[in-house]
Coordinates of C-alpha atoms in Angstrom, one line a residue:
Chain A
X1 CA 9.6 -32.3 3.7
X2 CA 9.0 -35.5 5.6
X3 CA 7.1 -38.0 3.4
X4 CA 6.4 -40.9 5.7
X5 CA 3.5 -41.0 8.1
X6 CA 1.3 -38.0 8.9
X7 CA 2.4 -34.4 8.6
X8 CA 2.1 -32.5 11.8
X9 CA 0.6 -29.1 11.2
X10 CA 0.9 -26.0 13.3
X11 CA -1.8 -23.5 12.4
X12 CA -1.6 -19.8 13.2
X13 CA -4.7 -17.7 12.9
X14 CA -6.2 -14.4 14.0
X15 CA -9.8 -14.8 13.0
X16 CA -12.7 -17.2 12.8
X17 CA -10.5 -20.0 11.3
X18 CA -12.6 -21.1 8.3
X19 CA -9.4 -22.3 6.5
X20 CA -8.3 -24.2 9.6
X21 CA -11.8 -25.8 9.7
X22 CA -11.5 -26.9 6.1
X23 CA -8.0 -28.4 6.7
X24 CA -9.1 -30.1 9.9
X25 CA -12.2 -31.6 8.2
X26 CA -10.1 -32.8 5.2
X27 CA -7.6 -34.4 7.6
X28 CA -10.3 -36.1 9.6
X29 CA -11.9 -37.4 6.4
X30 CA -8.5 -38.9 5.4
X31 CA -8.2 -36.7 2.4
X32 CA -5.0 -35.1 3.8
X33 CA -2.3 -37.2 5.4
X34 CA -1.8 -34.6 8.1
X35 CA -3.0 -33.8 11.6
X36 CA -3.3 -30.4 13.3
X37 CA -0.9 -30.7 16.2
X38 CA -1.3 -27.1 17.5
X39 CA -3.4 -24.0 16.9
X40 CA -2.0 -20.7 18.0
X41 CA -3.6 -17.3 17.9
X42 CA -2.4 -13.8 18.6
X43 CA -6.0 -12.8 19.4
X44 CA -7.5 -13.9 22.7
X45 CA -10.8 -15.8 22.3
X46 CA -10.4 -15.8 18.5
X47 CA -12.9 -18.0 16.7
X48 CA -10.1 -20.3 15.5
X49 CA -9.3 -21.2 19.2
X50 CA -12.9 -22.0 20.0
X51 CA -13.1 -24.1 16.9
X52 CA -9.9 -26.0 17.8
X53 CA -11.3 -26.5 21.3
X54 CA -14.5 -28.1 19.9
X55 CA -12.4 -30.4 17.8
X56 CA -10.2 -31.5 20.7
X57 CA -7.1 -29.9 19.1
X58 CA -4.8 -28.0 21.5
X59 CA -5.4 -24.3 20.9
X60 CA -3.6 -21.5 22.6
X61 CA -3.4 -17.7 22.7
X62 CA 0.2 -16.4 22.8
X63 CA 0.5 -12.7 23.5
X64 CA 2.1 -11.1 20.4
X65 CA 3.7 -8.3 22.4
X66 CA 3.8 -4.6 21.8
X67 CA 3.6 -4.2 18.0
X68 CA 0.5 -4.2 15.8
X69 CA 1.7 -5.9 12.6
X70 CA 4.5 -8.3 13.8
X71 CA 5.5 -10.3 16.9
X72 CA 7.9 -8.7 19.3
X73 CA 11.1 -10.6 20.1
X74 CA 9.9 -12.4 23.1
X75 CA 6.7 -13.4 21.4
X76 CA 8.5 -14.6 18.3
X77 CA 10.5 -17.0 20.5
X78 CA 7.4 -18.1 22.4
X79 CA 5.7 -19.0 19.0
X80 CA 8.8 -20.9 17.8
X81 CA 9.0 -22.8 21.1
X82 CA 5.4 -23.7 21.1
X83 CA 5.5 -25.0 17.5
X84 CA 8.7 -26.9 18.1
X85 CA 7.3 -28.5 21.3
X86 CA 4.3 -29.7 19.3
X87 CA 6.8 -31.2 16.8
X88 CA 5.3 -29.4 13.9
X89 CA 6.5 -30.3 10.4
X90 CA 4.6 -27.5 8.6
X91 CA 3.5 -24.1 9.8
X92 CA 0.1 -23.2 8.2
X93 CA -0.9 -19.5 8.2
X94 CA -4.7 -19.3 8.2
X95 CA -5.7 -15.7 8.5
X96 CA -2.8 -14.8 10.7
X97 CA -2.6 -11.0 10.6
X98 CA 1.0 -10.5 11.6
X99 CA 4.2 -10.6 9.4
X100 CA 6.6 -13.3 10.3
X101 CA 10.3 -12.4 10.0
X102 CA 13.9 -13.6 10.2
X103 CA 14.2 -15.8 13.3
X104 CA 10.8 -17.4 12.8
X105 CA 11.3 -18.1 9.1
X106 CA 14.8 -19.5 9.8
X107 CA 13.4 -21.8 12.4
X108 CA 11.0 -23.3 9.9
X109 CA 12.9 -22.7 6.7
X110 CA 10.8 -23.7 3.6
X111 CA 8.1 -25.1 5.9
X112 CA 5.8 -22.1 6.3
X113 CA 2.8 -21.7 3.9
X114 CA 0.1 -19.1 3.6
X115 CA -3.1 -18.5 1.7
X116 CA -3.9 -15.1 0.1
X117 CA -7.3 -14.0 -1.3
X118 CA -6.1 -12.9 -4.8
X119 CA -4.2 -14.3 -7.8
X120 CA -0.7 -13.2 -6.7
X121 CA 1.3 -11.2 -7.7
X122 CA -1.9 -9.1 -8.2
X123 CA -3.1 -7.4 -5.0
X124 CA -0.7 -8.3 -2.3
X125 CA -1.4 -6.9 1.2
X126 CA -4.6 -6.2 3.0
X127 CA -8.2 -6.7 1.7
X128 CA -7.1 -8.1 -1.6
X129 CA -10.7 -8.9 -2.7
X130 CA -11.6 -5.2 -2.3
X131 CA -8.4 -4.1 -4.2
X132 CA -9.5 -6.5 -7.0
X133 CA -13.0 -5.1 -7.1
X134 CA -11.8 -1.5 -7.1
X135 CA -9.3 -2.2 -9.8
X136 CA -11.9 -3.7 -12.0
X137 CA -10.4 -7.1 -12.8
X138 CA -12.8 -9.7 -14.3
X139 CA -11.1 -12.7 -12.5
X140 CA -9.4 -12.9 -9.2
X141 CA -8.8 -15.9 -7.0
X142 CA -6.8 -17.5 -4.2
X143 CA -3.1 -18.4 -3.9
X144 CA -1.3 -20.8 -1.6
X145 CA 2.3 -20.0 -1.3
X146 CA 5.5 -20.5 0.7
X147 CA 6.3 -17.6 3.0
X148 CA 9.5 -15.8 2.4
X149 CA 10.9 -12.5 3.7
X150 CA 8.7 -10.4 1.4
X151 CA 4.9 -9.6 1.6
X152 CA 3.0 -12.3 -0.2
X153 CA 6.0 -12.9 -2.5
X154 CA 7.0 -16.5 -1.9
X155 CA 6.9 -19.4 -4.4
X156 CA 3.3 -20.3 -5.4
X157 CA 2.0 -23.8 -4.6
X158 CA -1.5 -23.5 -6.0
X159 CA -4.0 -21.0 -7.4
X160 CA -7.7 -21.1 -8.2
X161 CA -9.4 -18.5 -10.3
X162 CA -12.7 -16.9 -9.3
X163 CA -14.8 -14.7 -11.6
X164 CA -15.7 -11.1 -10.5
X165 CA -19.4 -10.4 -11.4
X166 CA -20.8 -7.0 -12.3
X167 CA -23.1 -7.1 -9.3
X168 CA -20.4 -8.2 -6.8
X169 CA -19.9 -6.4 -3.5
X170 CA -16.7 -6.9 -1.5
X171 CA -18.7 -9.4 0.6
X172 CA -20.1 -11.5 -2.2
X173 CA -16.7 -11.7 -3.9
X174 CA -14.9 -12.6 -0.7
X175 CA -17.4 -15.4 -0.1
X176 CA -16.6 -16.8 -3.5
X177 CA -12.9 -16.6 -2.9
X178 CA -13.3 -18.4 0.5
X179 CA -14.9 -21.2 -1.5
X180 CA -11.7 -21.5 -3.6
X181 CA -9.5 -21.2 -0.5
X182 CA -11.2 -24.1 1.2
X183 CA -10.5 -26.3 -1.8
X184 CA -6.9 -25.4 -2.6
X185 CA -5.5 -25.1 0.9
X186 CA -6.3 -28.7 2.0
X187 CA -5.3 -30.0 -1.5
X188 CA -2.0 -28.2 -1.3
X189 CA -1.2 -29.6 2.2
X190 CA -2.2 -33.0 0.9
X191 CA 0.3 -32.6 -2.0
X192 CA 3.0 -31.5 0.4
X193 CA 2.3 -34.5 2.7
X194 CA 2.7 -36.8 -0.3
X195 CA 6.1 -35.2 -1.1
X196 CA 4.8 -34.0 -4.5
X197 CA 5.6 -30.3 -4.3
X198 CA 9.0 -29.7 -5.8
X199 CA 10.7 -26.2 -5.7
X200 CA 12.4 -25.3 -9.0
X201 CA 13.9 -21.9 -8.7
X202 CA 10.9 -19.8 -7.7
X203 CA 8.4 -22.1 -9.4
X204 CA 6.9 -25.2 -7.9
X205 CA 6.0 -28.3 -10.0
X206 CA 4.3 -31.5 -9.0
X207 CA 6.1 -34.8 -8.9
X208 CA 3.5 -37.5 -9.5
X209 CA 4.0 -40.1 -6.8
Chain B
X1 CA -19.5 5.1 -28.3
X2 CA -21.7 5.1 -31.4
X3 CA -24.3 2.3 -31.3
X4 CA -26.1 2.5 -34.6
X5 CA -24.6 0.9 -37.7
X6 CA -21.3 -0.7 -38.0
X7 CA -18.3 0.4 -35.9
X8 CA -15.3 1.5 -37.9
X9 CA -12.1 0.1 -36.6
X10 CA -8.6 1.4 -37.0
X11 CA -6.1 -1.4 -36.2
X12 CA -2.5 -0.7 -35.3
X13 CA 0.0 -3.5 -35.3
X14 CA 3.7 -4.2 -35.5
X15 CA 3.8 -8.0 -36.0
X16 CA 2.0 -10.8 -37.8
X17 CA -1.4 -9.6 -36.9
X18 CA -3.1 -12.7 -35.5
X19 CA -5.4 -10.6 -33.4
X20 CA -6.3 -8.5 -36.4
X21 CA -7.1 -11.7 -38.3
X22 CA -9.3 -13.0 -35.5
X23 CA -11.2 -9.6 -35.5
X24 CA -11.5 -9.4 -39.3
X25 CA -12.8 -13.0 -39.5
X26 CA -15.4 -12.4 -36.7
X27 CA -16.5 -9.2 -38.5
X28 CA -16.8 -11.0 -41.8
X29 CA -18.8 -13.8 -40.2
X30 CA -21.1 -11.1 -38.8
X31 CA -20.3 -11.9 -35.2
X32 CA -19.0 -8.4 -34.6
X33 CA -21.0 -5.3 -35.9
X34 CA -17.8 -3.7 -37.1
X35 CA -15.5 -3.3 -40.1
X36 CA -11.8 -2.7 -40.2
X37 CA -11.5 0.6 -42.0
X38 CA -7.7 0.9 -41.8
X39 CA -4.7 -1.0 -40.7
X40 CA -1.5 0.9 -39.9
X41 CA 1.9 -0.5 -39.0
X42 CA 5.1 1.1 -37.7
X43 CA 7.0 -1.8 -39.3
X44 CA 7.4 -1.9 -43.1
X45 CA 6.3 -5.2 -44.6
X46 CA 4.8 -6.4 -41.3
X47 CA 2.7 -9.5 -41.5
X48 CA -0.3 -7.5 -40.5
X49 CA -0.1 -5.3 -43.6
X50 CA 0.3 -8.3 -45.9
X51 CA -2.7 -9.9 -44.2
X52 CA -4.8 -6.8 -44.6
X53 CA -3.8 -6.6 -48.2
X54 CA -5.0 -10.2 -48.8
X55 CA -8.4 -9.3 -47.2
X56 CA -8.7 -6.2 -49.4
X57 CA -8.5 -3.9 -46.3
X58 CA -6.4 -0.7 -46.7
X59 CA -3.1 -1.3 -45.0
X60 CA -0.3 1.2 -44.7
X61 CA 3.1 1.6 -43.2
X62 CA 3.6 5.0 -41.5
X63 CA 7.2 5.8 -40.4
X64 CA 7.2 6.1 -36.6
X65 CA 10.2 8.5 -36.6
X66 CA 13.3 8.6 -34.6
X67 CA 12.3 6.9 -31.3
X68 CA 12.3 3.2 -30.5
X69 CA 9.4 2.9 -28.1
X70 CA 7.1 5.8 -29.1
X71 CA 6.0 7.9 -32.1
X72 CA 7.8 11.1 -32.7
X73 CA 5.7 14.3 -33.0
X74 CA 5.4 14.3 -36.7
X75 CA 4.6 10.6 -36.8
X76 CA 2.0 10.9 -34.1
X77 CA 0.2 13.5 -36.2
X78 CA 0.4 11.4 -39.3
X79 CA -1.2 8.4 -37.4
X80 CA -4.0 10.7 -36.1
X81 CA -4.7 12.1 -39.5
X82 CA -4.7 8.7 -41.2
X83 CA -7.2 7.3 -38.6
X84 CA -9.4 10.4 -38.7
X85 CA -9.4 10.3 -42.6
X86 CA -10.6 6.7 -42.4
X87 CA -13.4 7.9 -40.0
X88 CA -12.4 5.4 -37.4
X89 CA -14.7 5.1 -34.3
X90 CA -12.4 2.8 -32.3
X91 CA -8.6 2.4 -32.4
X92 CA -7.7 -1.3 -31.8
X93 CA -4.1 -2.0 -30.8
X94 CA -3.1 -5.5 -32.0
X95 CA 0.5 -6.1 -31.1
X96 CA 1.5 -2.4 -31.6
X97 CA 4.9 -2.1 -29.9
X98 CA 4.9 1.6 -29.3
X99 CA 3.5 3.6 -26.4
X100 CA 0.8 6.0 -27.4
X101 CA 0.7 9.3 -25.5
X102 CA -1.0 12.6 -24.9
X103 CA -2.0 14.0 -28.3
X104 CA -3.0 10.6 -29.7
X105 CA -5.0 9.6 -26.7
X106 CA -6.7 13.0 -26.6
X107 CA -7.7 12.7 -30.3
X108 CA -9.4 9.4 -29.6
X109 CA -10.4 9.8 -25.9
X110 CA -11.9 6.6 -24.5
X111 CA -11.8 5.0 -27.9
X112 CA -8.4 3.2 -27.8
X113 CA -8.3 -0.4 -26.7
X114 CA -5.4 -2.9 -26.3
X115 CA -4.9 -6.5 -25.6
X116 CA -2.2 -7.7 -23.2
X117 CA -1.0 -11.3 -22.7
X118 CA -1.5 -11.6 -18.9
X119 CA -4.1 -11.1 -16.3
X120 CA -3.4 -7.5 -15.5
X121 CA -2.4 -5.9 -13.2
X122 CA 0.0 -8.9 -13.0
X123 CA 2.9 -8.7 -15.5
X124 CA 2.5 -5.4 -17.3
X125 CA 5.1 -4.5 -19.9
X126 CA 7.1 -6.8 -22.3
X127 CA 7.0 -10.6 -22.6
X128 CA 4.2 -10.9 -20.0
X129 CA 3.9 -14.7 -20.7
X130 CA 7.6 -15.2 -19.8
X131 CA 7.3 -13.0 -16.7
X132 CA 4.4 -15.2 -15.6
X133 CA 6.3 -18.4 -16.2
X134 CA 9.4 -17.1 -14.4
X135 CA 7.3 -15.9 -11.4
X136 CA 5.6 -19.3 -11.1
X137 CA 2.0 -18.5 -11.3
X138 CA -0.5 -21.3 -11.9
X139 CA -2.9 -19.2 -13.9
X140 CA -2.3 -16.3 -16.3
X141 CA -4.4 -15.1 -19.2
X142 CA -5.3 -12.3 -21.5
X143 CA -6.7 -8.8 -20.8
X144 CA -8.6 -6.4 -23.1
X145 CA -8.5 -2.9 -21.7
X146 CA -8.9 0.8 -22.5
X147 CA -5.6 2.6 -23.1
X148 CA -4.8 5.4 -20.7
X149 CA -1.6 7.4 -20.1
X150 CA -0.1 4.5 -18.0
X151 CA 1.5 1.3 -19.2
X152 CA -1.2 -1.4 -19.4
X153 CA -3.2 0.4 -16.6
X154 CA -6.5 1.3 -18.2
X155 CA -10.0 0.1 -17.3
X156 CA -10.4 -3.6 -18.0
X157 CA -13.0 -4.7 -20.6
X158 CA -12.5 -8.5 -20.5
X159 CA -10.2 -11.1 -19.2
X160 CA -9.8 -14.9 -19.9
X161 CA -7.7 -17.1 -17.6
X162 CA -5.3 -19.6 -19.0
X163 CA -3.6 -22.4 -16.9
X164 CA 0.2 -22.6 -16.7
X165 CA 1.3 -26.2 -16.9
X166 CA 4.4 -27.7 -15.2
X167 CA 5.8 -28.6 -18.6
X168 CA 5.2 -25.2 -20.3
X169 CA 7.8 -23.3 -22.2
X170 CA 7.4 -19.6 -23.0
X171 CA 6.3 -20.7 -26.5
X172 CA 3.6 -23.3 -25.4
X173 CA 2.2 -20.9 -22.8
X174 CA 2.1 -18.0 -25.3
X175 CA 0.2 -20.1 -27.8
X176 CA -2.4 -20.9 -25.2
X177 CA -2.7 -17.2 -24.3
X178 CA -3.1 -16.4 -28.0
X179 CA -6.1 -18.7 -28.1
X180 CA -7.7 -16.7 -25.3
X181 CA -6.9 -13.4 -27.0
X182 CA -8.5 -14.5 -30.3
X183 CA -11.7 -15.2 -28.3
X184 CA -12.0 -12.2 -26.0
X185 CA -10.7 -9.4 -28.4
X186 CA -13.5 -9.9 -31.0
X187 CA -16.1 -10.5 -28.3
X188 CA -15.0 -7.2 -26.6
X189 CA -15.3 -5.3 -29.8
X190 CA -18.7 -6.8 -30.4
X191 CA -19.9 -5.7 -26.9
X192 CA -18.6 -2.2 -27.5
X193 CA -20.3 -2.1 -30.9
X194 CA -23.6 -3.1 -29.2
X195 CA -23.1 -0.2 -26.7
X196 CA -22.9 -2.7 -23.8
X197 CA -19.6 -1.7 -22.2
X198 CA -20.2 0.9 -19.5
X199 CA -17.5 2.6 -17.6
X200 CA -18.1 3.0 -13.9
X201 CA -15.2 4.7 -12.2
X202 CA -12.3 2.5 -13.3
X203 CA -14.5 -0.7 -13.6
X204 CA -16.5 -1.7 -16.7
X205 CA -19.8 -3.4 -16.4
X206 CA -22.1 -4.8 -19.1
X207 CA -25.5 -3.3 -19.9
X208 CA -27.6 -6.0 -21.4
X209 CA -29.1 -4.6 -24.5

């Protein structure tokens, strides 16, 4: 990962973009040596695009094509081209609801990260906060990880734990998890920008710079 | 679960019995309204039996029979009889390295608990601390749960999280997890003894008494 200067981020999202907002704010405060170079959504008029627009960051809908859970071939190439044109160093998934596969991951090898609303490897997949509540765990959390070919299976960069309370509903629990996400996602990107995140097998460790 | 008086515990263990010691100490301090009525091991001369002996608690080896990971039929009946003779209210697994099945669980339905050295459902099975370290999680922990027919799959009573440090070895991580175990296992038994642990579907919640 490039160490010098500011890391150029390409953010992909399908929703309201609260993680994008947390990252953009941290970057504008100077807490993260990074700038959001591009925001792309597979959902026309997604909140994340409106938010990018308000911040003066180039935001763009790119049609994902005919599938529901992945990009079709043409779309995948359009996403790659858009991110490469923006000279993106790191692809940041922020509520992007499609699985990224072979060509995309090869184009940004080791440079795609995601955030997941559980303590992986518990509760991969959809609605992880609801899975946790239904299972009956007493602690869940959020996980920042590199994206590999599996579902939520890549090397973990950071995790924060979140208690599950007896009186929690899916909504109250998700809100608490969002709080953790908005702390560890910017902090993880900051650590990557400083060149501190070192991959050792499938573990990551921090090099103190 | 009986509320009045002192809960009679039957502890099963295969190893040194550090969780048994933590429970016995908490009970003798009066922090847990319970007494250890019987200690049984499938390993002759296990540390847990010596420890029970030192505390004046009846400890006994019962031959597990011909299998390596479960009790054979005759042994299962001998374990049930020994625990029933000791008028045990709650069966407490403390490093017992055999899977308990049908007849045993039916004899003590909803009254068998176990502790596992991870944040379940992550890392069920053997050497959970090593699984966690190899996977690369940043937090693991300990889980007290009811025992059902699955492997480490019963309703969760309590969990405590434990950080994984970059410099951890399996041994240093396990030691930190043991610390958590020795807090949450006695506390869980105390809560059960007070009648506070309520099963709701597969979640447990606390009734404040």
